[in-house]
Amino acid sequence: MLPITEPRTDRLPSEPSRRFSVAPMMDWTDRHCRFFLRLLSKNALLYTEMVTTGALLHGDTERFLRHDETEHPLALQLGGSNPADLAASARLAQAAGYDEVNLNVGCPSDRVQNKMIGAVLMGHPQLVADCVKAMRDAVTIPVTVKHRIGINGRDSYEQLCEFVGTVRDAGCTSFTVHARIAILEGLSPKENRDIPPLRYDIAAQLKQDFPELEIILNGGIKTLEQCQEHLNTFDGVMLGREAYHNPYLLAGVDRELFGSDAPQITRAEALRLMRPYVEAHLREGGSMHHITRHVLGLGTGFPGARKFRQMLSVDIHKTDDPLGLLDRAGELLEGR
Ligand SMILES: Cc1cc2nc3c(=O)[nH]c(=O)nc-3n(C[C@H](O)[C@H](O)[C@H](O)COP(=O)(O)O)c2cc1C
């Protein structure tokens, strides 16, 4: 077992550490959100929202790949199941400077299911393996897979092992396991993140049966103490909703999980560091709300927090001095 404060060293120097990551989340982990999260932790691996191969190859490619240099280490998540399209998309990701490309085998939405994207692919291990192989042949950056522990009708541990084993045989060495099954009919994506029970024991069994693979645990993790605990079993942890709703949690990640002795950034400093970024976005004609909607979570757990959130979610739509409002909101964070 590795000591909990030391990152793994048994990887290529170019490979990002997956000891702690923030999950891909549609509409949430856009480039503005990631810029903000990066201020709080230098070591967390950040994932983009899922981008489908169709959107990337036939849509506004530049917009989908756009990111700030400071966002690294950064992984692009792809949705798709056509090996050639995924290979072409992975090539674009590498050319744009991403540190990893990840295949989504966990999203249960009907919209993507019908296009053979996401969790439905858990029923097609060989196709996922073909996709991974095509992507690996196309790029030198790591290709990883994020998946569930099963789907309705295909939820036995043997089937999970068949999935992981088949994809491993195509060369994938890192699996991020959202430790619950997905129900592909009858539950919304949101319900599919809460209703099927979390089964950390199954993810742990997977790590035991595939010790050579990197297994990252995802689902329901809320504190750094829980992260420390899970890191006794798993190679890494991925946090989604908690990282978004309570982003200041990330400010402790470098010290608690990576052994850094750099001083921890304060909430107020983090918001101050957003100011030039907001200014640049306003100059481009953007709205401050595009950015500040992601910082609302800084206002949790202290007196005045509600006022902070109100300023940046309600008052923001009425002001003609957005930067002044940002500064005043920042004052509420001083000393917190
Ligand atoms: C708003 C939202 C959007 C999501 N979008 C994606 C996505 O694009 N790709 C993906 O693999 N998972 C997506 N997920 C699932 C998360 O990555 C994660 O697996 C899930 O929320 C469980 O982790 P948590 O309990 O830490 O939130 C999304 C989750 C949320 C809340």
PDB file of N, CA and C and ligand atoms in Angstrom, residues 23-26 28 49-50 77 104 146 178 193 218-221 238-241, ligand 1:
ATOM      1  N   ALA A  23     -14.617  15.518 -11.809  1.00  0.00           N
ATOM      2  CA  ALA A  23     -15.335  14.759 -12.836  1.00  0.00           C
ATOM      3  C   ALA A  23     -15.752  15.620 -14.031  1.00  0.00           C
ATOM      4  N   PRO A  24     -15.875  14.975 -15.196  1.00  0.00           N
ATOM      5  CA  PRO A  24     -16.500  15.670 -16.326  1.00  0.00           C
ATOM      6  C   PRO A  24     -17.968  15.910 -16.003  1.00  0.00           C
ATOM      7  N   MET A  25     -18.434  17.135 -16.195  1.00  0.00           N
ATOM      8  CA  MET A  25     -19.852  17.422 -15.920  1.00  0.00           C
ATOM      9  C   MET A  25     -20.386  18.400 -16.964  1.00  0.00           C
ATOM     10  N   MET A  26     -21.359  17.901 -17.734  1.00  0.00           N
ATOM     11  CA  MET A  26     -21.959  18.710 -18.797  1.00  0.00           C
ATOM     12  C   MET A  26     -22.535  19.987 -18.222  1.00  0.00           C
ATOM     13  N   TRP A  28     -21.346  22.174 -16.568  1.00  0.00           N
ATOM     14  CA  TRP A  28     -20.683  22.658 -15.355  1.00  0.00           C
ATOM     15  C   TRP A  28     -19.178  22.845 -15.548  1.00  0.00           C
ATOM     16  N   GLU A  49     -16.261  18.902 -20.008  1.00  0.00           N
ATOM     17  CA  GLU A  49     -17.575  18.302 -20.231  1.00  0.00           C
ATOM     18  C   GLU A  49     -17.399  17.269 -21.346  1.00  0.00           C
ATOM     19  N   MET A  50     -18.321  16.326 -21.447  1.00  0.00           N
ATOM     20  CA  MET A  50     -18.239  15.398 -22.580  1.00  0.00           C
ATOM     21  C   MET A  50     -18.477  16.140 -23.898  1.00  0.00           C
ATOM     22  N   GLN A  77     -12.897  14.760 -22.352  1.00  0.00           N
ATOM     23  CA  GLN A  77     -13.754  13.580 -22.398  1.00  0.00           C
ATOM     24  C   GLN A  77     -14.538  13.525 -23.694  1.00  0.00           C
ATOM     25  N   ASN A 104     -16.276   8.275 -22.545  1.00  0.00           N
ATOM     26  CA  ASN A 104     -17.446   8.210 -21.659  1.00  0.00           C
ATOM     27  C   ASN A 104     -18.219   6.907 -21.902  1.00  0.00           C
ATOM     28  N   LYS A 146     -14.071   6.020 -18.522  1.00  0.00           N
ATOM     29  CA  LYS A 146     -14.897   6.249 -17.329  1.00  0.00           C
ATOM     30  C   LYS A 146     -16.185   5.459 -17.519  1.00  0.00           C
ATOM     31  N   HIS A 178     -17.463   4.818 -11.802  1.00  0.00           N
ATOM     32  CA  HIS A 178     -18.599   5.394 -11.074  1.00  0.00           C
ATOM     33  C   HIS A 178     -19.310   4.192 -10.465  1.00  0.00           C
ATOM     34  N   ARG A 193     -27.799   9.214 -10.978  1.00  0.00           N
ATOM     35  CA  ARG A 193     -26.630   9.567 -10.160  1.00  0.00           C
ATOM     36  C   ARG A 193     -26.943   9.409  -8.674  1.00  0.00           C
ATOM     37  N   ASN A 218     -15.132   6.782  -8.199  1.00  0.00           N
ATOM     38  CA  ASN A 218     -16.018   7.945  -8.351  1.00  0.00           C
ATOM     39  C   ASN A 218     -17.406   7.603  -7.816  1.00  0.00           C
ATOM     40  N   GLY A 219     -18.045   8.643  -7.250  1.00  0.00           N
ATOM     41  CA  GLY A 219     -19.434   8.510  -6.825  1.00  0.00           C
ATOM     42  C   GLY A 219     -19.606   8.764  -5.336  1.00  0.00           C
ATOM     43  N   GLY A 220     -20.281   9.905  -5.013  1.00  0.00           N
ATOM     44  CA  GLY A 220     -20.697  10.141  -3.633  1.00  0.00           C
ATOM     45  C   GLY A 220     -19.606  10.553  -2.664  1.00  0.00           C
ATOM     46  N   ILE A 221     -18.427  10.881  -3.135  1.00  0.00           N
ATOM     47  CA  ILE A 221     -17.339  11.259  -2.215  1.00  0.00           C
ATOM     48  C   ILE A 221     -17.483  12.749  -1.899  1.00  0.00           C
ATOM     49  N   MET A 238     -12.228  10.521  -7.810  1.00  0.00           N
ATOM     50  CA  MET A 238     -12.787  11.568  -8.681  1.00  0.00           C
ATOM     51  C   MET A 238     -14.038  12.114  -8.001  1.00  0.00           C
ATOM     52  N   LEU A 239     -14.088  13.439  -7.860  1.00  0.00           N
ATOM     53  CA  LEU A 239     -15.257  14.070  -7.239  1.00  0.00           C
ATOM     54  C   LEU A 239     -16.005  14.900  -8.273  1.00  0.00           C
ATOM     55  N   GLY A 240     -17.318  14.784  -8.255  1.00  0.00           N
ATOM     56  CA  GLY A 240     -18.137  15.554  -9.182  1.00  0.00           C
ATOM     57  C   GLY A 240     -18.897  16.646  -8.471  1.00  0.00           C
ATOM     58  N   ARG A 241     -20.104  16.310  -8.012  1.00  0.00           N
ATOM     59  CA  ARG A 241     -21.000  17.331  -7.466  1.00  0.00           C
ATOM     60  C   ARG A 241     -20.417  18.076  -6.287  1.00  0.00           C
TER      61      ARG A 241
HETATM   62  C1  LIG B   1     -24.401  18.200 -14.032  1.00  0.00           C
HETATM   63  C2  LIG B   1     -23.676  16.908 -14.276  1.00  0.00           C
HETATM   64  C3  LIG B   1     -23.201  16.619 -15.545  1.00  0.00           C
HETATM   65  C4  LIG B   1     -22.492  15.434 -15.794  1.00  0.00           C
HETATM   66  N1  LIG B   1     -21.944  15.233 -17.034  1.00  0.00           N
HETATM   67  C5  LIG B   1     -21.124  14.149 -17.232  1.00  0.00           C
HETATM   68  C6  LIG B   1     -20.373  14.010 -18.429  1.00  0.00           C
HETATM   69  O1  LIG B   1     -20.409  14.856 -19.338  1.00  0.00           O
HETATM   70  N2  LIG B   1     -19.594  12.906 -18.559  1.00  0.00           N
HETATM   71  C7  LIG B   1     -19.505  11.954 -17.572  1.00  0.00           C
HETATM   72  O2  LIG B   1     -18.762  10.977 -17.717  1.00  0.00           O
HETATM   73  N3  LIG B   1     -20.185  12.086 -16.431  1.00  0.00           N
HETATM   74  C8  LIG B   1     -20.964  13.174 -16.226  1.00  0.00           C
HETATM   75  N4  LIG B   1     -21.586  13.342 -15.017  1.00  0.00           N
HETATM   76  C9  LIG B   1     -21.369  12.336 -13.942  1.00  0.00           C
HETATM   77  C10 LIG B   1     -20.153  12.726 -13.089  1.00  0.00           C
HETATM   78  O3  LIG B   1     -18.979  12.739 -13.865  1.00  0.00           O
HETATM   79  C11 LIG B   1     -19.969  11.736 -11.928  1.00  0.00           C
HETATM   80  O4  LIG B   1     -19.709  10.474 -12.460  1.00  0.00           O
HETATM   81  C12 LIG B   1     -21.201  11.651 -11.045  1.00  0.00           C
HETATM   82  O5  LIG B   1     -21.723  12.930 -10.734  1.00  0.00           O
HETATM   83  C13 LIG B   1     -20.892  10.905  -9.741  1.00  0.00           C
HETATM   84  O6  LIG B   1     -19.885  11.567  -9.006  1.00  0.00           O
HETATM   85  P1  LIG B   1     -20.255  12.520  -7.738  1.00  0.00           P
HETATM   86  O7  LIG B   1     -21.125  11.702  -6.829  1.00  0.00           O
HETATM   87  O8  LIG B   1     -18.923  12.866  -7.126  1.00  0.00           O
HETATM   88  O9  LIG B   1     -20.983  13.700  -8.273  1.00  0.00           O
HETATM   89  C14 LIG B   1     -22.296  14.512 -14.743  1.00  0.00           C
HETATM   90  C15 LIG B   1     -22.780  14.802 -13.468  1.00  0.00           C
HETATM   91  C16 LIG B   1     -23.456  15.995 -13.219  1.00  0.00           C
HETATM   92  C17 LIG B   1     -23.933  16.299 -11.829  1.00  0.00           C
END
